[in-house]
């Protein structure tokens, strides 16, 4: 998936001189996760460069550049470090088009590794997507595989609005089904690891059904798509699993169609439960599908604690927790 | 030395917190005796490619051109023709009269809020004249002079203030939070300091593209405490961005005196020295000095010599906004005691001293400007004011959040009945 993300930026930089890439350790070294490796060498230091450790500076400078007419694609080293840039994202990038009546826009992407499962403790494991989905003017994207990562990132860079692009870091090197004690499978052994060369997009705002089923709808994104698949399989449940891919704008039609068909729904995300994006999904499902529901909508999420280090796998909403939720929803 | 400290036996006093206080408060006699002010013409004008280390003292002095006798003196003088000076005077007079008119309009309930530029007119009006078309300001809320000096129509400013049907920003922004790309005026945020680093990014973009445009960031004395200020300085310093970074030190951040943000630093300009950025202080009430320093800094940026930090030393004569009363936190007569005088009066006296202006012409200009503003106001009010007449539609409220309206906003617009 790292190669797919790098390839997306490479394709965009090749096609459009206005695309610039920068962030902490992003230039010469190519990023702590290697997502920008080789870009500085290929495009020169004025289009791919290292920055001071200042997230507000990175995003603030990117906003100025976007106002100029560039298309910055910046990296925040970990999503956990984005908060110093939050004011620039929320008060500035998200609102510039609106408040200037279109005189200035912020066509830019803020990439950041998200989620846990790598023993990163509380400062390298968070999933802050709900902090962005709550903000009007932003788009929020979470890919779950290399093909989508490349197609969504190209679409995000070409988009005329600011896009928050959350990359589940546990998926960087292979799909992860939540069974942390089993050997890691690389993307090369998965169909989803097949990524076409060159330019293609996965449009923002389109969900994908990754498993068709009739018993229950499972709404998920990022790492938890794979964990949901494993959980449904382990539980022997004929679940319909939807990878939302883009949280805002949301593919509500896909959600509605599926829940109207199955009559049951669970939402799975790694982020903390309270006021998480699952709350929004649950509210929408009851608004749109209430009279077709056979059971209350259930959420499976991270506990409302900071992301712990030693207790990572008790915190992580793994296949067992999802399996229990499936059972509860199906028993009603 | 360390042994001596180690053998100290007297117990230290308990710790106590230092909270700076202004020299005077309401009821006291205004006192600016601690404000050290250089004589006009005293500060040298270095070449634009001077090594920053050679001009560190400019961060602690004040560059001034107009002396007490309204004569332009010293190495920073002599850049502006009489016509240009008259233009400058007219811009400042227009801004002042515009402010007065809009303050009344706000009290009459024609808008919700207003912020005036009283006493600070020279800074934005003079700075704008040193820029070229295509350059971009990233202003705060007290640089309306940039727009006036750039020829932005007064009626459009009023339409924005009234949030009426012709409001260029469709009623989405607080009054005076203007935006005009064509006039080199970036959308005002209302959140403080955020635009400072954006100005640096804009300048970096010009350099990345190999263009010739430069940018100007603006910030107040109080907001220099924000982290965005420091982000702006470090990015400007690291990438030698073609940007002029302006601090307008008007002594007051709402009710908080400048010492709270400045802390132990000698001056705000001195903040730039640690970043290796040439840092100058200028008499912000001296149109000629502001213009000269702006020209110097803009030339540096244009010649790819990197950023310059300018502290414009001035005094906020009016309230912060229509929502506060300065007599609650500073002596009522403090502005009269401000040692740098009034920018309009100083330029007027200079032009008279040059024999290029007179009391009669000044009175006549005041009348012309008043007429111009009243005409603009009448026209703006035919398009509505905040609580009467025509307004941007509710439908407009849902437009422009994104380039294309996403489905959830379309649903909400329908729910709102549009």
XYZ file of C-alpha atoms in Angstrom:
750
model
C 0.000 0.000 0.000
C 2.983 2.312 0.620
C 4.014 1.862 -3.021
C 0.454 2.598 -4.164
C 0.363 5.843 -2.181
C 3.769 6.877 -3.452
C 2.714 5.978 -6.982
C -0.401 8.141 -6.690
C 1.695 11.177 -5.763
C 4.218 10.314 -8.476
C 1.477 10.135 -11.110
C 0.020 13.469 -9.996
C 3.386 15.221 -9.784
C 4.273 13.941 -13.247
C 1.017 15.204 -14.755
C 0.739 18.512 -12.933
C 3.607 20.852 -11.976
C 1.351 22.449 -9.392
C 1.369 19.326 -7.204
C 3.903 19.694 -4.387
C 4.628 17.300 -1.530
C 6.131 18.179 1.837
C 6.175 17.335 5.519
C 8.453 16.148 8.282
C 11.162 13.742 6.981
C 9.332 13.649 3.659
C 12.044 14.963 1.356
C 15.509 13.384 1.240
C 14.606 10.430 3.454
C 11.224 9.803 1.839
C 9.041 9.718 4.928
C 9.165 7.608 8.077
C 6.852 5.109 6.348
C 8.658 5.646 2.989
C 5.505 6.943 1.276
C 7.417 9.732 -0.494
C 10.644 7.826 -1.205
C 12.284 8.939 -4.439
C 9.970 11.883 -5.096
C 12.531 14.522 -4.161
C 15.131 12.874 -6.367
C 12.707 12.740 -9.274
C 11.044 16.162 -8.965
C 13.641 18.231 -7.136
C 13.679 19.843 -3.701
C 11.285 22.657 -4.571
C 8.465 20.150 -5.216
C 9.191 17.624 -2.481
C 10.893 18.835 0.664
C 11.440 18.488 4.391
C 9.763 20.896 6.780
C 10.360 22.082 10.317
C 8.449 20.127 12.965
C 5.419 22.380 12.880
C 2.129 20.859 11.808
C 0.409 24.241 11.907
C 3.214 25.515 9.705
C 2.905 22.633 7.246
C -0.844 23.005 6.825
C -0.804 26.813 7.053
C 1.848 27.071 4.357
C -0.081 24.575 2.226
C -3.200 26.755 2.495
C -1.227 29.765 1.279
C 0.147 27.712 -1.591
C -3.288 26.398 -2.495
C -4.610 29.969 -2.479
C -1.819 30.759 -4.928
C -2.993 27.949 -7.186
C -0.785 24.992 -6.273
C -2.119 21.594 -5.192
C -0.160 20.692 -2.077
C -0.285 17.124 -0.793
C 1.236 17.301 2.673
C 2.065 14.607 5.175
C 1.429 14.738 8.896
C 3.775 12.105 10.277
C 1.107 10.504 12.457
C -2.572 11.438 12.723
C -1.876 11.796 16.448
C 0.254 14.863 15.605
C -2.340 16.715 13.564
C -3.844 18.689 16.438
C -1.459 21.671 16.224
C -2.734 22.023 12.633
C -6.372 21.603 13.588
C -7.108 25.342 13.642
C -5.587 25.751 10.188
C -7.649 22.817 8.879
C -10.946 23.691 10.547
C -10.959 27.484 10.580
C -9.037 28.059 7.380
C -8.744 25.264 4.799
C -12.331 24.144 5.315
C -13.807 27.626 5.101
C -11.775 29.656 2.637
C -13.949 28.840 -0.368
C -17.108 29.688 1.543
C -15.996 32.828 3.291
C -14.340 34.338 0.197
C -17.255 33.342 -2.036
C -14.914 31.272 -4.169
C -12.214 33.929 -4.657
C -9.800 31.674 -2.797
C -9.895 27.899 -2.461
C -7.857 25.259 -0.680
C -7.341 22.400 -3.118
C -5.071 20.348 -0.939
C -4.641 16.963 0.669
C -3.517 16.318 4.227
C -2.274 12.731 4.418
C -1.702 11.028 7.734
C -1.185 7.497 9.010
C -4.033 6.513 11.283
C -5.082 3.712 13.609
C -3.301 1.215 15.812
C -2.232 -2.375 15.805
C 1.488 -1.625 15.723
C 2.151 -1.148 19.447
C 2.336 2.583 18.936
C 0.800 3.562 22.250
C -1.434 6.561 22.635
C 0.615 8.892 20.410
C 0.933 6.669 17.325
C -2.389 4.837 17.211
C -5.311 7.253 17.220
C -8.127 7.395 14.687
C -9.294 11.033 14.684
C -11.574 10.866 11.618
C -14.636 12.121 13.496
C -12.812 15.352 14.299
C -12.777 16.013 10.557
C -16.130 14.571 9.480
C -17.733 17.039 11.898
C -16.322 19.994 9.935
C -18.232 21.386 6.984
C -16.025 22.054 3.982
C -13.748 19.049 4.445
C -13.801 15.680 2.726
C -12.564 12.686 4.675
C -11.213 9.546 3.047
C -9.982 6.262 4.550
C -8.747 3.611 2.083
C -8.587 -0.076 3.008
C -6.325 -1.492 0.287
C -3.614 -0.470 -2.198
C -5.900 -0.223 -5.238
C -8.295 2.118 -3.478
C -5.448 4.003 -1.800
C -3.959 4.928 -5.152
C -7.249 5.690 -6.884
C -8.639 7.660 -3.942
C -5.432 9.617 -3.403
C -5.275 10.667 -7.050
C -8.934 11.693 -6.834
C -8.178 13.600 -3.625
C -5.215 15.488 -5.119
C -7.311 16.381 -8.164
C -10.267 17.418 -6.015
C -10.952 21.147 -5.702
C -11.631 20.965 -1.959
C -9.451 20.112 1.038
C -9.296 16.365 1.645
C -8.222 14.627 4.851
C -6.636 11.372 3.755
C -6.262 8.887 6.601
C -4.000 5.927 5.829
C -4.473 2.955 8.183
C -0.858 2.282 9.036
C -1.544 -1.318 10.048
C -2.483 -1.905 6.394
C 0.669 -0.353 4.938
C 2.407 -3.723 4.590
C -0.498 -6.097 4.205
C -4.154 -6.739 4.986
C -4.845 -7.266 8.688
C -7.805 -9.287 9.855
C -7.406 -8.614 13.561
C -5.762 -11.977 14.413
C -2.602 -10.347 15.642
C -0.903 -13.557 16.660
C -1.046 -15.048 13.180
C 1.704 -14.453 10.591
C 1.448 -11.198 8.634
C 0.316 -11.634 5.039
C 1.857 -9.220 2.512
C -0.262 -7.370 -0.066
C 1.490 -9.360 -2.802
C -0.562 -12.378 -1.726
C -3.849 -10.499 -2.021
C -5.898 -9.595 -5.097
C -6.339 -6.119 -3.636
C -2.599 -5.661 -3.811
C -2.831 -5.528 -7.606
C -2.533 -1.876 -8.544
C -2.594 -0.726 -12.176
C 0.174 1.539 -13.423
C -0.512 5.103 -14.393
C -3.479 7.319 -13.792
C -6.843 6.095 -12.515
C -9.208 7.325 -9.847
C -11.599 5.869 -7.331
C -14.202 8.635 -7.071
C -14.720 10.230 -3.664
C -18.119 9.545 -2.180
C -18.591 5.995 -3.448
C -18.719 3.066 -1.055
C -17.854 -0.460 -2.121
C -19.585 -3.702 -1.179
C -16.721 -6.027 -0.323
C -18.935 -8.976 0.556
C -22.516 -9.453 -0.459
C -24.843 -11.010 2.077
C -28.377 -11.028 3.407
C -28.263 -11.497 7.187
C -26.798 -8.214 8.396
C -25.111 -5.086 7.029
C -21.676 -4.297 8.407
C -20.538 -0.698 7.851
C -16.838 -0.153 8.121
C -13.735 1.480 6.668
C -9.960 1.196 6.775
C -8.431 -1.612 8.785
C -11.773 -2.668 10.201
C -13.045 -3.744 6.780
C -10.647 -6.679 6.919
C -11.416 -7.395 10.558
C -15.148 -7.325 9.806
C -14.680 -9.813 6.973
C -12.753 -12.155 9.254
C -15.299 -11.769 12.047
C -18.240 -12.549 9.777
C -16.446 -15.568 8.412
C -15.496 -16.808 11.878
C -19.082 -16.381 13.056
C -20.445 -18.051 9.929
C -22.717 -15.109 9.248
C -23.910 -14.177 5.759
C -23.066 -10.515 6.268
C -23.081 -7.758 3.674
C -19.931 -5.773 4.300
C -19.615 -2.218 3.037
C -16.304 -0.420 2.823
C -17.352 3.228 3.009
C -13.974 4.475 1.647
C -15.139 8.112 1.875
C -16.826 9.257 5.096
C -17.663 12.743 3.808
C -19.283 12.879 1.369
C -20.939 9.640 2.461
C -22.464 7.148 0.045
C -25.756 7.060 1.926
C -27.536 5.334 -0.967
C -25.269 2.308 -0.648
C -25.884 2.173 3.099
C -29.644 2.520 2.731
C -29.941 -0.102 -0.022
C -28.061 -2.647 2.012
C -29.838 -2.093 5.318
C -33.256 -2.123 3.625
C -32.258 -5.526 2.277
C -30.797 -7.049 5.445
C -32.853 -5.303 8.142
C -29.917 -5.421 10.511
C -26.822 -3.291 10.873
C -23.652 -3.024 12.861
C -21.031 -0.323 12.556
C -17.387 -1.117 13.146
C -14.579 1.376 13.665
C -11.347 1.500 15.570
C -11.846 5.046 16.843
C -13.323 5.628 20.286
C -17.051 5.027 20.602
C -18.554 8.219 21.977
C -19.328 10.773 19.260
C -17.413 8.618 16.799
C -18.384 8.410 13.135
C -20.400 5.323 14.077
C -22.801 7.571 15.945
C -23.471 9.463 12.715
C -23.906 6.242 10.755
C -26.235 4.805 13.369
C -28.354 7.942 13.379
C -28.582 7.933 9.587
C -29.534 4.273 9.466
C -32.374 4.750 11.928
C -33.553 7.895 10.113
C -33.507 6.203 6.734
C -34.362 2.580 7.549
C -36.182 2.535 10.910
C -39.256 0.603 9.748
C -37.111 -2.035 8.097
C -34.897 -2.682 11.100
C -35.299 -6.029 12.881
C -32.857 -5.146 15.636
C -31.191 -2.113 17.201
C -28.123 -0.915 15.328
C -24.986 -1.859 17.216
C -21.597 -0.165 17.255
C -18.301 -1.923 17.777
C -15.510 0.563 18.422
C -12.416 1.335 20.429
C -13.104 1.795 24.125
C -13.398 5.388 25.346
C -9.899 5.344 26.791
C -6.632 6.634 25.412
C -5.062 4.025 23.145
C -3.032 1.860 25.546
C 0.313 0.228 24.882
C 0.439 -3.063 26.758
C -3.307 -3.702 26.454
C -3.433 -2.958 22.721
C -5.292 -6.137 21.776
C -7.850 -5.717 24.538
C -8.487 -2.227 23.265
C -8.601 -3.055 19.564
C -12.116 -4.094 18.433
C -11.037 -7.475 17.088
C -12.996 -10.326 15.495
C -14.248 -11.678 18.835
C -15.885 -8.415 19.873
C -17.387 -7.996 16.431
C -18.562 -11.617 16.510
C -20.404 -11.062 19.783
C -22.084 -7.965 18.344
C -23.119 -9.926 15.270
C -24.639 -12.588 17.503
C -26.569 -10.024 19.519
C -27.936 -8.285 16.447
C -28.923 -11.569 14.817
C -30.586 -12.999 17.949
C -33.154 -10.217 18.166
C 31.549 31.178 39.903
C 29.636 27.965 40.382
C 31.442 27.296 43.663
C 30.371 30.663 44.982
C 26.754 29.901 44.107
C 27.111 26.517 45.760
C 28.290 28.071 48.988
C 25.447 30.563 49.176
C 23.778 30.032 52.510
C 21.037 32.680 52.692
C 17.687 31.068 51.872
C 16.069 32.328 48.652
C 12.779 34.173 48.928
C 9.722 32.069 48.052
C 8.827 32.158 44.364
C 6.329 34.725 43.153
C 4.624 35.059 39.794
C 5.385 38.074 37.664
C 2.354 39.482 35.845
C 3.226 42.588 33.790
C 1.030 45.661 34.227
C 0.784 48.734 31.999
C 2.306 51.919 33.361
C -1.120 53.509 33.793
C -4.771 52.520 34.174
C -8.033 54.520 34.029
C -7.783 57.569 36.266
C -3.990 57.770 35.966
C -2.079 60.314 33.916
C -0.936 58.831 30.594
C 2.779 58.196 30.552
C 4.827 57.158 27.531
C 8.132 58.302 28.984
C 9.463 54.759 28.745
C 8.815 54.582 24.996
C 12.196 55.367 23.463
C 11.750 57.201 20.212
C 14.570 57.875 17.790
C 14.863 61.283 16.164
C 13.558 61.501 12.618
C 16.293 60.819 10.103
C 18.573 59.278 12.696
C 18.355 55.613 11.666
C 20.575 54.624 8.706
C 19.203 53.018 5.566
C 21.227 49.888 4.838
C 21.482 48.282 1.389
C 18.742 45.676 0.837
C 21.257 42.840 0.699
C 22.726 43.724 4.093
C 23.530 40.680 6.268
C 20.823 40.500 8.960
C 23.453 40.446 11.701
C 24.689 43.885 10.661
C 21.352 45.590 11.341
C 20.261 44.006 14.606
C 19.985 47.455 16.176
C 17.180 48.353 13.720
C 14.952 45.988 15.699
C 15.294 48.262 18.715
C 15.174 51.728 17.181
C 12.367 53.433 15.223
C 12.782 54.540 11.632
C 11.202 57.971 11.206
C 11.178 60.417 8.309
C 8.913 63.306 9.324
C 10.356 65.427 12.106
C 8.516 67.721 14.535
C 8.508 70.491 11.941
C 6.844 68.169 9.384
C 10.032 68.103 7.313
C 11.143 64.831 5.701
C 14.689 64.133 6.791
C 17.334 61.419 6.681
C 18.250 58.504 4.443
C 14.706 57.059 4.256
C 13.218 60.296 2.873
C 12.739 61.419 -0.700
C 10.847 58.510 -2.282
C 7.440 60.044 -2.912
C 6.348 62.856 -5.222
C 3.917 65.533 -4.108
C 1.158 63.865 -6.136
C 1.839 60.556 -4.447
C 1.812 62.207 -1.052
C -1.521 63.873 -1.829
C -2.889 60.478 -2.897
C -1.682 59.031 0.374
C -3.312 61.798 2.360
C -6.556 61.306 0.489
C -6.518 57.550 1.155
C -6.018 58.107 4.871
C -8.682 60.806 5.022
C -11.059 58.535 3.110
C -10.459 55.661 5.483
C -10.994 57.890 8.497
C -14.198 59.363 7.130
C -15.400 55.937 6.026
C -14.820 54.604 9.533
C -16.706 57.492 11.103
C -19.635 56.950 8.764
C -19.761 53.204 9.343
C -19.506 53.612 13.121
C -22.679 55.673 12.913
C -24.291 53.119 10.603
C -23.537 50.418 13.161
C -25.086 52.497 15.971
C -28.123 53.021 13.752
C -28.508 49.251 13.567
C -27.630 49.018 9.872
C -25.009 46.403 10.685
C -24.054 44.268 13.650
C -20.446 45.152 14.182
C -17.624 47.405 13.070
C -13.897 47.817 13.584
C -12.241 51.145 12.848
C -8.682 52.002 11.862
C -8.435 55.317 13.704
C -4.839 56.376 14.274
C -3.388 53.512 12.228
C -4.332 54.725 8.743
C -0.776 55.357 7.539
C 0.349 51.760 7.877
C -1.956 49.971 5.450
C -2.396 52.966 3.123
C 1.345 53.484 2.678
C 2.252 49.799 2.533
C -0.194 49.091 -0.290
C 1.421 51.770 -2.460
C 4.741 49.925 -2.286
C 3.240 46.673 -3.668
C 2.790 45.677 -7.298
C -0.335 44.250 -8.931
C -0.353 40.487 -8.360
C 1.188 40.712 -4.893
C -0.976 39.445 -2.059
C -1.719 40.739 1.418
C -2.862 38.376 4.158
C -4.455 41.028 6.356
C -5.989 41.172 9.786
C -9.164 43.116 10.495
C -7.481 46.532 10.804
C -5.943 46.945 7.357
C -8.876 48.341 5.398
C -6.417 50.944 4.135
C -4.935 48.279 1.877
C -8.225 48.090 -0.001
C -8.766 51.827 -0.153
C -5.236 52.466 -1.409
C -5.696 49.668 -3.969
C -8.800 51.362 -5.363
C -11.395 48.894 -4.121
C -14.846 50.494 -4.446
C -16.188 51.973 -1.210
C -19.654 50.794 -2.132
C -18.471 47.172 -2.209
C -16.953 47.600 1.250
C -20.296 48.905 2.459
C -22.227 46.135 0.714
C -20.085 43.670 2.659
C -20.580 45.570 5.927
C -24.351 45.587 5.376
C -24.495 41.912 4.270
C -26.898 43.100 1.588
C -27.869 41.595 -1.756
C -24.701 42.974 -3.401
C -22.382 41.734 -0.651
C -19.452 40.225 -2.593
C -19.233 37.572 0.146
C -22.961 36.746 0.103
C -23.555 37.561 3.747
C -21.274 34.797 4.974
C -18.742 36.929 6.838
C -18.802 39.346 9.740
C -18.717 43.018 8.701
C -15.265 44.251 7.563
C -13.946 40.706 6.974
C -13.415 41.657 3.332
C -11.869 39.594 0.566
C -10.745 40.700 -2.880
C -8.332 38.586 -4.835
C -8.179 41.169 -7.622
C -7.002 43.815 -5.166
C -4.369 41.610 -3.528
C -6.422 41.211 -0.370
C -6.762 37.686 1.015
C -9.973 36.714 2.800
C -9.834 37.855 6.442
C -10.296 34.961 8.800
C -11.292 36.516 12.083
C -9.211 33.805 13.751
C -6.005 35.499 14.767
C -2.529 34.793 13.390
C -3.607 31.978 11.066
C -2.977 34.127 7.981
C 0.653 34.844 8.937
C 1.959 31.408 7.948
C -0.401 31.344 4.963
C 1.316 34.474 3.640
C 4.605 32.615 3.880
C 3.125 29.648 1.987
C 1.807 31.964 -0.717
C 5.262 33.482 -1.143
C 6.834 30.024 -1.215
C 4.411 29.071 -3.998
C 5.505 32.060 -6.050
C 9.116 30.967 -5.584
C 8.308 27.335 -6.439
C 6.700 28.496 -9.673
C 9.561 30.865 -10.484
C 7.166 33.850 -10.565
C 7.899 37.409 -9.385
C 4.992 37.972 -7.016
C 5.532 38.493 -3.310
C 3.251 38.376 -0.305
C 2.717 40.316 2.890
C 1.598 38.859 6.198
C -0.113 40.972 8.857
C -0.518 40.405 12.572
C -1.216 42.445 15.695
C 1.030 42.792 18.734
C -1.206 40.552 20.828
C -1.429 37.767 18.258
C 2.342 37.426 17.973
C 1.924 35.149 20.982
C 0.137 32.571 18.807
C 2.120 29.597 17.551
C 1.180 30.448 13.944
C 3.355 33.566 14.274
C 6.362 31.452 15.128
C 5.498 28.902 12.430
C 5.420 31.791 9.966
C 8.819 33.044 11.060
C 10.498 29.646 10.973
C 9.108 28.757 7.525
C 9.986 32.221 6.180
C 13.470 31.896 7.599
C 14.097 28.317 6.450
C 12.904 28.757 2.864
C 13.879 32.456 2.505
C 10.318 33.076 1.405
C 9.579 36.259 -0.564
C 7.349 37.728 2.101
C 7.124 40.871 4.206
C 5.929 40.045 7.698
C 4.189 43.001 9.339
C 3.482 43.362 13.031
C 1.153 46.235 13.815
C 1.947 47.144 17.396
C -0.947 49.406 18.363
C -0.240 48.929 22.096
C -3.551 47.235 22.912
C -5.029 43.770 22.273
C -8.626 44.528 23.225
C -8.003 45.364 26.900
C -4.592 43.719 27.218
C -1.539 45.983 26.992
C 1.255 44.942 24.652
C 3.521 43.889 27.515
C 1.513 40.720 28.038
C 2.371 39.381 24.566
C 5.832 40.928 24.400
C 7.017 39.515 27.708
C 10.717 39.944 28.349
C 11.562 40.678 24.738
C 12.756 44.241 24.175
C 10.535 44.784 21.132
C 8.273 42.730 18.900
C 10.688 43.248 16.011
C 13.377 41.568 18.076
C 11.441 38.314 17.770
C 12.723 38.107 14.194
C 16.398 38.206 15.157
C 16.488 34.660 16.466
C 15.267 33.509 13.072
C 17.961 35.448 11.239
C 15.313 37.631 9.620
C 16.145 41.314 9.082
C 13.851 43.060 11.539
C 12.998 46.743 11.564
C 10.824 49.050 13.618
C 9.123 51.932 11.936
C 7.063 54.901 13.056
C 3.638 53.630 12.035
C 2.140 57.107 12.179
C 4.605 58.432 9.591
C 3.292 57.736 6.076
C 6.682 58.418 4.510
C 8.549 56.150 6.896
C 6.104 53.268 6.465
C 6.318 53.614 2.685
C 10.119 53.737 2.706
C 10.492 50.690 4.932
C 7.840 48.806 2.942
C 9.703 49.577 -0.288
C 12.955 48.327 1.232
C 11.421 45.082 2.482
C 9.444 44.474 -0.714
C 12.559 44.969 -2.810
C 14.375 42.417 -0.664
C 11.563 39.924 -1.215
C 11.383 40.631 -4.942
C 15.134 40.152 -5.334
C 14.914 36.747 -3.666
C 16.819 37.992 -0.623
C 14.189 36.555 1.683
C 11.750 37.757 4.341
C 11.742 40.946 6.387
C 9.964 41.527 9.688
C 8.565 45.020 10.252
C 7.125 46.249 13.531
C 4.889 49.243 12.869
C 4.772 51.202 16.105
C 1.424 52.936 16.435
C -1.485 53.487 18.793
C -5.057 52.188 18.547
C -6.963 55.425 19.124
C -10.415 53.867 18.937
C -11.936 50.906 20.701
C -10.963 47.400 19.576
C -14.395 47.091 17.991
C -17.922 48.317 18.510
C -18.148 45.753 21.313
C -15.762 47.246 23.886
C -15.266 50.479 25.828
C -11.586 51.451 26.220
C -12.278 53.781 29.151
C -12.675 50.640 31.234
C -9.028 49.643 30.773
C -6.905 52.684 29.828
C -6.892 56.417 30.557
C -9.321 58.306 28.347
C -6.667 60.802 27.306
C -3.982 58.238 26.584
C -4.249 58.588 22.817
C -3.646 62.350 23.064
C -0.431 61.660 24.897
C 0.811 59.190 22.296
C 4.174 60.627 21.265
C 4.063 59.733 17.564
C 1.131 62.009 16.823
C -1.636 61.623 14.285
C -0.756 60.215 10.845
C -3.242 62.323 8.890
C -2.202 65.529 10.593
C 1.480 64.799 10.133
C 1.206 64.169 6.407
C -1.091 67.154 5.974
C 1.429 69.395 7.743
C 4.229 67.969 5.645
C 2.410 68.785 2.420
C 1.664 72.281 3.681
C 5.301 72.651 4.624
C 6.212 71.669 1.060
C 3.782 74.279 -0.235
C 1.841 71.483 -1.923
C -1.269 71.743 0.273
C -3.193 74.238 2.345
C -5.853 74.406 5.040
C -8.352 75.441 2.372
C -7.521 72.520 0.114
C -7.707 70.206 3.101
C -11.152 71.450 4.067
C -12.255 71.123 0.456
C -10.854 67.578 0.262
C -12.705 66.657 3.443
C -15.949 67.861 1.897
C -15.319 65.968 -1.347
C -14.525 62.790 0.536
C -17.615 63.181 2.680
C -19.734 63.517 -0.458
C -18.069 60.515 -2.042
C -18.778 58.406 1.019
C -22.367 59.577 1.373
C -22.977 58.812 -2.301
C -21.514 55.332 -1.859
C -23.553 54.808 1.289
C -26.786 55.816 -0.402
C -26.075 53.430 -3.231
C -25.178 50.594 -0.866
C -28.355 51.142 1.154
C -30.497 50.794 -1.969
C -29.255 47.180 -1.919
C -30.226 46.691 1.701
C -28.746 46.820 5.197
C -28.480 44.025 7.734
C -32.047 44.363 8.991
C -33.842 45.855 6.021
C -34.038 45.536 2.274
C -32.590 42.795 0.134
C -30.214 40.118 1.379
C -28.354 37.167 -0.049
C -30.801 34.270 -0.306
C -31.054 31.377 2.123
C -30.286 29.195 -0.861
C -26.908 30.954 -1.065
C -26.156 29.788 2.466
C -25.736 26.234 1.190
C -23.634 27.181 -1.841
C -19.872 27.308 -1.905
C -19.167 25.010 1.031
C -17.671 22.665 -1.565
C -16.905 23.101 -5.258
C -19.892 20.842 -5.916
C -22.737 20.499 -3.453
C -22.607 17.015 -1.883
C -25.838 15.048 -1.391
C -26.147 15.705 2.340
C -26.098 19.476 1.849
C -28.605 19.218 -0.986
C -30.941 17.321 1.371
C -30.471 19.940 4.084
C -31.155 22.765 1.636
C -34.400 21.049 0.700
C -35.284 20.638 4.377
C -34.709 24.380 4.818
C -37.289 24.889 2.101
C -35.035 25.925 -0.780
